[in-house]
């Protein structure tokens, strides 16, 4: 008789090692998302307590904030995708630093564009969302803070991508990178020692 085929189980109890790896990967993300949702809910509750006009203005300002947030996320993902390869370029160690400087300049430019655009929409184009002058006044009052929040978010997202990028290296790659840094540091130290010794030898020769 043919062996009866057993269907694979859809839900399997994870082992302790698998559970620890899952918590280590998803834990920080869940904390960040929980904090983000909690802050959003608290702002919405505060705007609701202030009345209908404040709630309508808050809805527009918050929507504009989330509309321009992908500027920072794009820079962060680019750093996580390309920086690890640059870190492994042992023959050209300046490429990683050059990429970081370029990313920070791009992040600063995108931050200014996102912040200025988001702040200009409630100030100059409030008619796209409402014809109420009171609501438009609330939106205009919150516009500078909206621009400042987006500038800080885009720049911090770029820094976050730079911090996450080295962790994407494999353990062997991290070891090779560390050894390469040690070798470069040793060569630099030897070069400095040679430069210090040469004047002393010249002084002894002519003395």
Coordinates of C-alpha atoms in Angstrom, one line a residue:
X1 CA 0.0 0.0 0.0
X2 CA 1.2 3.4 -0.9
X3 CA 2.4 5.4 2.1
X4 CA -0.2 8.0 3.1
X5 CA 1.0 11.5 2.5
X6 CA 0.8 13.7 5.5
X7 CA -0.2 17.3 4.9
X8 CA 2.3 19.8 6.3
X9 CA 1.1 21.7 9.4
X10 CA 0.4 25.3 8.9
X11 CA 1.0 26.3 12.5
X12 CA 4.1 25.0 14.2
X13 CA 5.2 25.9 17.7
X14 CA 8.6 27.7 17.3
X15 CA 11.6 26.7 19.3
X16 CA 13.3 28.9 21.8
X17 CA 16.0 29.9 19.4
X18 CA 13.5 30.7 16.7
X19 CA 11.4 32.7 19.1
X20 CA 14.4 34.6 20.3
X21 CA 15.4 35.4 16.8
X22 CA 11.9 36.6 15.9
X23 CA 11.7 38.8 19.0
X24 CA 15.1 40.3 18.3
X25 CA 14.1 41.1 14.7
X26 CA 10.5 42.2 15.3
X27 CA 10.7 43.6 18.8
X28 CA 12.3 47.0 18.0
X29 CA 10.0 47.4 15.0
X30 CA 6.9 46.7 17.2
X31 CA 8.1 49.2 19.8
X32 CA 8.6 51.9 17.2
X33 CA 5.2 51.3 15.6
X34 CA 3.5 51.2 18.9
X35 CA 5.1 54.5 19.9
X36 CA 4.2 56.1 16.5
X37 CA 0.5 55.0 16.8
X38 CA 0.3 56.1 20.4
X39 CA 1.6 59.6 19.5
X40 CA -0.8 59.8 16.6
X41 CA -3.7 58.8 18.8
X42 CA -2.8 61.3 21.5
X43 CA -2.6 64.1 19.0
X44 CA -5.9 63.2 17.5
X45 CA -7.6 63.0 20.9
X46 CA -6.2 66.4 21.8
X47 CA -7.5 67.9 18.5
X48 CA -10.9 66.3 19.1
X49 CA -11.1 67.9 22.5
X50 CA -10.4 71.3 21.0
X51 CA -13.4 71.3 18.7
X52 CA -14.4 70.5 15.1
X53 CA -12.2 73.1 13.4
X54 CA -9.1 72.0 15.2
X55 CA -9.9 68.3 14.3
X56 CA -10.4 69.2 10.6
X57 CA -7.1 71.2 10.6
X58 CA -5.3 68.4 12.3
X59 CA -6.5 65.8 9.8
X60 CA -5.1 67.9 6.9
X61 CA -1.8 68.6 8.6
X62 CA -1.3 65.0 9.6
X63 CA -2.1 63.8 6.1
X64 CA 0.5 66.2 4.6
X65 CA 3.0 64.9 7.1
X66 CA 2.5 61.3 6.0
X67 CA 2.5 62.4 2.4
X68 CA 6.1 63.7 2.6
X69 CA 7.5 61.1 4.9
X70 CA 8.6 58.7 2.1
X71 CA 11.3 61.2 1.3
X72 CA 13.2 60.1 4.4
X73 CA 12.3 56.5 4.0
X74 CA 13.8 56.5 0.5
X75 CA 17.1 57.8 1.8
X76 CA 17.2 55.3 4.6
X77 CA 16.5 52.3 2.3
X78 CA 19.2 53.5 -0.1
X79 CA 21.8 53.6 2.7
X80 CA 20.8 50.1 3.8
X81 CA 21.0 48.8 0.3
X82 CA 24.3 50.3 -1.0
X83 CA 26.4 51.2 2.1
X84 CA 27.3 47.6 3.1
X85 CA 28.9 47.0 -0.3
X86 CA 30.9 50.2 0.1
X87 CA 32.0 49.1 3.6
X88 CA 33.4 45.9 2.1
X89 CA 35.5 47.8 -0.5
X90 CA 38.7 47.5 1.4
X91 CA 40.9 48.9 -1.4
X92 CA 38.8 52.1 -1.5
X93 CA 37.9 52.8 2.2
X94 CA 36.9 56.4 1.3
X95 CA 33.9 55.2 -0.7
X96 CA 31.9 54.6 2.4
X97 CA 32.7 58.0 3.9
X98 CA 32.0 59.6 0.5
X99 CA 28.6 57.8 0.3
X100 CA 27.7 59.0 3.8
X101 CA 28.5 62.6 3.0
X102 CA 26.6 62.4 -0.3
X103 CA 23.6 60.8 1.5
X104 CA 23.6 63.5 4.2
X105 CA 23.7 66.2 1.5
X106 CA 20.9 64.5 -0.3
X107 CA 18.9 64.0 2.9
X108 CA 19.4 67.7 3.8
X109 CA 18.2 68.7 0.3
X110 CA 15.2 66.4 0.4
X111 CA 14.5 67.6 4.0
X112 CA 14.4 71.2 2.9
X113 CA 12.2 70.4 -0.1
X114 CA 9.8 68.3 1.9
X115 CA 9.6 70.7 4.8
X116 CA 9.1 73.8 2.5
X117 CA 6.6 72.1 0.3
X118 CA 4.5 70.7 3.2
X119 CA 4.6 74.1 5.0
X120 CA 3.7 76.0 1.8
X121 CA 0.6 74.0 1.0
X122 CA -1.4 75.0 4.1
X123 CA -0.1 78.6 3.8
X124 CA -0.7 79.2 0.1
X125 CA -3.1 76.5 -1.1
X126 CA -5.5 75.9 1.9
X127 CA -8.4 76.2 -0.6
X128 CA -7.5 72.7 -1.8
X129 CA -8.9 71.3 1.4
X130 CA -11.4 73.8 2.9
X131 CA -13.2 77.1 2.2
X132 CA -13.5 77.9 5.9
X133 CA -11.2 80.7 6.9
X134 CA -11.1 79.6 10.5
X135 CA -9.9 76.1 9.5
X136 CA -7.4 77.7 7.1
X137 CA -6.1 79.8 9.9
X138 CA -5.5 76.8 12.1
X139 CA -3.7 75.1 9.3
X140 CA -1.5 78.1 8.6
X141 CA -0.5 78.3 12.3
X142 CA 0.6 74.7 12.3
X143 CA 2.5 75.0 9.0
X144 CA 5.9 76.0 10.4
X145 CA 5.9 73.1 12.9
X146 CA 4.9 70.7 10.1
X147 CA 7.9 71.8 8.0
X148 CA 10.3 71.5 11.0
X149 CA 9.0 68.0 11.8
X150 CA 9.5 66.8 8.3
X151 CA 13.1 68.2 8.1
X152 CA 14.0 66.4 11.3
X153 CA 12.3 63.2 10.2
X154 CA 14.1 63.0 6.8
X155 CA 17.6 63.7 8.3
X156 CA 17.0 61.2 11.2
X157 CA 15.9 58.6 8.6
X158 CA 19.2 59.0 6.8
X159 CA 21.1 58.6 10.0
X160 CA 19.0 55.5 10.9
X161 CA 19.9 53.9 7.5
X162 CA 23.6 54.5 8.2
X163 CA 23.3 52.8 11.6
X164 CA 21.5 49.8 10.2
X165 CA 23.7 49.3 7.2
X166 CA 26.7 47.7 9.0
X167 CA 24.4 45.2 10.7
X168 CA 23.5 43.8 7.3
X169 CA 27.0 42.5 6.8
X170 CA 27.6 38.8 7.3
X171 CA 29.7 37.7 10.3
X172 CA 32.6 36.9 8.0
X173 CA 32.3 40.2 6.2
X174 CA 32.2 42.1 9.5
X175 CA 35.4 40.3 10.5
X176 CA 37.1 41.1 7.2
X177 CA 36.0 44.7 7.5
X178 CA 37.4 44.9 11.1
X179 CA 40.7 43.3 10.0
X180 CA 40.9 45.8 7.1
X181 CA 40.4 48.7 9.5
X182 CA 43.1 47.3 11.8
X183 CA 45.6 46.9 8.9
X184 CA 44.9 50.5 7.7
X185 CA 45.3 51.8 11.2
X186 CA 48.6 49.9 11.6
X187 CA 49.9 51.3 8.3
X188 CA 49.0 54.8 9.4
X189 CA 50.7 54.3 12.7
X190 CA 53.8 53.0 11.1
X191 CA 53.8 55.9 8.7
X192 CA 53.6 58.4 11.5
X193 CA 56.4 56.7 13.4
X194 CA 58.6 56.8 10.3
X195 CA 57.9 60.5 9.9
X196 CA 58.9 61.1 13.6
X197 CA 62.0 59.1 13.4
X198 CA 63.4 60.7 10.2
X199 CA 64.1 64.1 11.7
X200 CA 65.8 62.5 14.7
X201 CA 68.1 60.5 12.5
X202 CA 68.9 63.5 10.4
X203 CA 69.8 65.5 13.6
X204 CA 72.1 62.7 14.8
X205 CA 73.8 62.5 11.4
X206 CA 74.5 66.2 11.3
X207 CA 75.2 66.6 14.9

